[in-house]
Amino acid sequence: MSLIRVENIEKIYSQEEVGTSALRGVRFSIDRGEFVAIMGPSGSGKSTLLHILGFLDRPTRGKYHFEGKSINEYTDDELAQIRNAKMGFIFQSFNLLPRISVLDNVKMPLYYSRVKESLWDEKTEKAIEAVGLLHRLDRDRSQLSGGEQQRVAIARALVNDPDVIFADEPTGNLDSKSGQVVMDVIQKLNDKGHTIIMVTHEKYTSEMAKRIIELKDGEIVRDEIVSERRFAKDGFKK
């Protein structure tokens, strides 16, 4: 059974009785453990698709099954609970809270989880260790480089042991060296079995995934396995 399956997904934004189609009949499936890059130019629908896959939005038409169950069977509150428990998010802008430590930033999703509070520190430190930042536990956002902030965001996405991690342009605000470190972390997470779905407009970054889904004008124009996969440790280009 696929982790994610979408069939004929459409998304139409309406404004002043005028409809704009962001997605047009999109269909595909993603299995556990895949690393999929969704790429395309600005306005192609890739961020809209990511938001739908991550329960941040609903499609106008079509079917979306997560773990074999249609999202139409859930209320918005139930989707929020599943999103917190089974999905992790990495955003281009990091979205870290100011004036609180790395430890507390990473711990935030646990406040809304069903994990016992006695386990919070252990789980948080394990996630921070996975991105190599245990030596920054007590630092706040202002004391971290851009690359370190993104690695904190990755740790926060990991803390609930999600089934899938969504990354929206994870290197978009980083220099080449920091981007290389971040992509190396993401590739290692996939090697350990995490499902990764990454949005990017950069061809070079997309080839660090194992599969590329390319969108143009809201439609899939390519869906193929990466034949010559690149690795961040071998050099990252912006």
Coordinates of C-alpha atoms in Angstrom, one line a residue:
M1 CA 0.0 0.0 0.0
S2 CA 1.3 3.4 -1.0
L3 CA 1.9 6.0 1.8
I4 CA 0.4 8.7 -0.5
R5 CA -1.9 8.3 -3.5
V6 CA -3.6 11.2 -5.3
E7 CA -6.0 10.9 -8.2
N8 CA -7.1 13.7 -10.5
I9 CA -6.3 16.4 -8.0
E10 CA -7.5 19.9 -9.0
K11 CA -7.1 23.1 -7.1
I12 CA -9.0 26.2 -8.2
Y13 CA -8.6 29.6 -6.4
S14 CA -11.6 31.9 -6.8
Q15 CA -11.4 35.6 -6.6
E16 CA -14.2 38.0 -7.6
E17 CA -16.0 35.1 -9.4
V18 CA -12.9 34.4 -11.5
G19 CA -11.3 30.9 -11.0
T20 CA -7.6 30.3 -11.4
S21 CA -6.5 26.6 -11.7
A22 CA -3.3 25.9 -9.7
L23 CA -3.5 22.1 -10.2
R24 CA -5.0 20.2 -13.1
G25 CA -5.7 16.5 -12.8
V26 CA -2.6 15.5 -10.9
R27 CA -2.1 11.8 -10.1
F28 CA 0.7 9.8 -8.6
S29 CA 1.6 7.6 -5.6
I30 CA 4.5 7.7 -3.2
D31 CA 5.8 4.7 -1.3
R32 CA 7.4 4.7 2.1
G33 CA 11.1 5.5 2.1
E34 CA 11.1 7.4 -1.2
F35 CA 12.9 10.7 -1.7
V36 CA 10.8 12.7 -4.2
A37 CA 11.6 16.1 -5.6
I38 CA 8.7 18.2 -6.9
M39 CA 10.1 20.8 -9.2
G40 CA 8.9 23.4 -11.7
P41 CA 9.1 27.1 -12.3
S42 CA 7.3 29.7 -10.1
G43 CA 3.5 29.4 -10.6
S44 CA 3.7 25.7 -11.7
G45 CA 1.7 24.5 -8.7
K46 CA 4.4 22.8 -6.7
S47 CA 3.8 24.7 -3.4
T48 CA 0.1 24.2 -3.8
L49 CA 0.6 20.5 -4.2
L50 CA 2.9 20.4 -1.2
H51 CA 0.3 22.2 1.0
I52 CA -2.4 19.7 -0.1
L53 CA -0.1 16.7 0.6
G54 CA 0.8 18.1 4.0
F55 CA -2.9 18.7 5.0
L56 CA -2.4 22.4 5.0
D57 CA -5.0 22.8 2.3
R58 CA -7.7 20.7 0.6
P59 CA -8.1 20.0 -3.1
T60 CA -11.1 21.5 -5.0
R61 CA -11.7 18.1 -6.7
G62 CA -10.0 14.7 -6.8
K63 CA -9.0 12.1 -4.3
Y64 CA -6.2 12.0 -1.8
H65 CA -5.4 8.9 0.2
F66 CA -2.9 8.9 3.1
E67 CA -2.0 5.5 4.5
G68 CA -4.9 4.1 2.5
K69 CA -7.6 6.4 3.9
S70 CA -9.2 9.3 2.1
I71 CA -8.7 12.7 3.7
N72 CA -12.3 13.4 3.2
E73 CA -13.0 11.0 6.0
Y74 CA -11.4 13.3 8.5
T75 CA -12.4 16.6 10.1
D76 CA -10.0 19.6 10.0
D77 CA -9.2 18.9 13.7
E78 CA -8.4 15.2 12.9
L79 CA -6.2 16.2 10.0
A80 CA -4.3 18.6 12.3
Q81 CA -3.7 15.8 14.8
I82 CA -2.4 13.5 12.0
R83 CA -0.3 16.3 10.6
N84 CA 1.4 16.9 14.0
A85 CA 2.0 13.1 14.7
K86 CA 2.9 11.8 11.2
M87 CA 4.3 14.8 9.2
G88 CA 7.3 17.0 9.6
F89 CA 7.8 20.3 7.8
I90 CA 10.9 22.2 6.8
F91 CA 10.4 25.7 5.3
Q92 CA 12.6 28.0 3.4
S93 CA 12.3 30.7 6.0
F94 CA 13.2 28.3 8.9
N95 CA 10.2 29.6 11.1
L96 CA 12.1 29.4 14.4
L97 CA 10.8 31.3 17.4
P98 CA 13.0 34.1 18.6
R99 CA 14.5 34.4 22.1
I100 CA 14.1 30.7 23.0
S101 CA 16.8 28.1 22.8
V102 CA 17.4 25.5 20.1
L103 CA 16.2 22.8 22.6
D104 CA 12.9 24.6 23.1
N105 CA 12.4 25.3 19.4
V106 CA 12.8 21.7 18.5
K107 CA 10.6 20.6 21.4
M108 CA 7.6 22.7 20.3
P109 CA 5.7 20.0 18.3
L110 CA 5.7 17.7 21.4
Y111 CA 3.4 20.2 23.2
Y112 CA 0.7 19.2 20.8
S113 CA 1.4 15.5 20.7
R114 CA 0.4 12.5 22.8
V115 CA 4.0 11.8 23.8
K116 CA 4.5 11.6 27.5
E117 CA 6.1 14.7 28.9
S118 CA 8.8 12.6 30.6
L119 CA 10.1 11.7 27.2
W120 CA 10.3 15.1 25.7
D121 CA 13.9 16.0 26.5
E122 CA 15.1 12.6 25.4
K123 CA 13.3 12.8 22.0
T124 CA 14.3 16.4 21.5
E125 CA 18.0 15.8 22.1
K126 CA 17.9 12.7 19.9
A127 CA 16.5 14.9 17.0
I128 CA 19.1 17.6 17.6
E129 CA 21.9 15.0 17.7
A130 CA 20.7 13.7 14.3
V131 CA 21.5 17.1 12.7
G132 CA 24.8 17.5 14.5
L133 CA 23.8 20.4 16.8
L134 CA 24.0 19.1 20.3
H135 CA 26.7 21.7 21.0
R136 CA 24.1 24.5 20.2
L137 CA 21.4 23.3 22.6
D138 CA 21.2 26.5 24.6
R139 CA 21.7 29.0 21.8
D140 CA 18.8 31.1 20.5
R141 CA 18.0 31.9 16.8
S142 CA 20.1 35.1 16.8
Q143 CA 23.3 33.1 17.7
L144 CA 23.0 30.7 14.8
S145 CA 24.0 30.8 11.1
G146 CA 21.4 30.3 8.4
G147 CA 22.6 26.8 7.8
E148 CA 22.4 26.0 11.6
Q149 CA 18.9 27.5 11.7
Q150 CA 17.7 25.2 8.9
R151 CA 19.3 22.2 10.7
V152 CA 17.3 23.2 13.8
A153 CA 14.2 23.3 11.6
I154 CA 15.0 19.8 10.4
A155 CA 15.4 18.5 14.0
R156 CA 12.0 20.0 14.8
A157 CA 10.5 18.2 11.9
L158 CA 12.0 15.0 13.2
V159 CA 11.1 15.2 16.8
N160 CA 7.7 13.4 16.5
D161 CA 9.2 10.5 14.4
P162 CA 7.0 11.5 11.4
D163 CA 6.1 9.1 8.5
V164 CA 7.0 11.8 6.0
I165 CA 9.0 15.0 5.9
F166 CA 8.0 17.8 3.6
A167 CA 10.8 20.2 2.6
D168 CA 9.8 23.5 0.9
E169 CA 12.8 25.0 -0.9
P170 CA 15.0 23.9 2.1
T171 CA 18.2 25.5 0.7
G172 CA 16.5 28.6 -0.9
N173 CA 17.9 31.1 1.7
L174 CA 21.3 29.5 2.2
D175 CA 24.7 29.9 0.6
S176 CA 26.3 27.0 -1.2
K177 CA 28.3 25.6 1.7
S178 CA 25.3 25.7 4.1
G179 CA 23.0 24.3 1.4
Q180 CA 25.4 21.4 1.0
V181 CA 25.3 20.6 4.7
V182 CA 21.5 20.8 4.8
M183 CA 21.1 18.5 1.8
D184 CA 23.6 16.1 3.2
V185 CA 21.5 15.8 6.4
I186 CA 18.3 15.4 4.3
Q187 CA 19.9 12.6 2.2
K188 CA 21.1 10.8 5.3
L189 CA 17.6 11.0 6.8
N190 CA 16.2 9.3 3.7
D191 CA 19.0 6.7 3.9
K192 CA 17.7 5.9 7.4
G193 CA 14.2 5.2 6.0
H194 CA 12.4 8.6 6.2
T195 CA 10.1 9.5 3.4
I196 CA 11.1 12.9 2.0
I197 CA 9.0 15.1 -0.3
M198 CA 10.9 18.2 -1.4
V199 CA 9.8 21.2 -3.4
T200 CA 12.5 22.9 -5.4
H201 CA 12.9 25.0 -8.5
E202 CA 16.6 24.1 -8.9
K203 CA 17.5 21.2 -11.3
Y204 CA 20.7 20.5 -9.4
T205 CA 19.0 20.2 -6.1
S206 CA 16.2 18.0 -7.5
E207 CA 18.8 15.5 -8.7
M208 CA 19.8 14.8 -5.1
A209 CA 16.4 13.1 -4.7
K210 CA 15.7 9.6 -6.1
R211 CA 12.7 10.6 -8.1
I212 CA 11.6 13.8 -9.8
I213 CA 8.0 14.9 -10.4
E214 CA 8.0 18.0 -12.6
L215 CA 5.0 20.4 -12.9
K216 CA 4.2 22.9 -15.5
D217 CA 1.0 25.0 -15.4
G218 CA -0.5 22.7 -12.8
E219 CA 0.1 19.5 -14.7
I220 CA 2.7 16.8 -14.4
V221 CA 5.0 16.8 -17.4
R222 CA 7.6 14.4 -16.0
D223 CA 7.7 11.6 -13.4
E224 CA 10.9 9.6 -13.4
I225 CA 13.6 7.9 -11.3
V226 CA 16.8 9.9 -11.1
S227 CA 19.3 7.9 -13.2
E228 CA 22.5 9.7 -12.1
R229 CA 21.7 10.8 -8.5
R230 CA 23.9 13.6 -7.1
F231 CA 25.1 13.7 -3.5
A232 CA 25.5 16.8 -1.4
K233 CA 28.8 15.6 0.0
D234 CA 30.3 15.7 -3.5
G235 CA 29.6 19.4 -3.9
F236 CA 26.5 21.6 -4.0
K237 CA 25.7 24.2 -6.6
K238 CA 23.3 27.2 -6.3

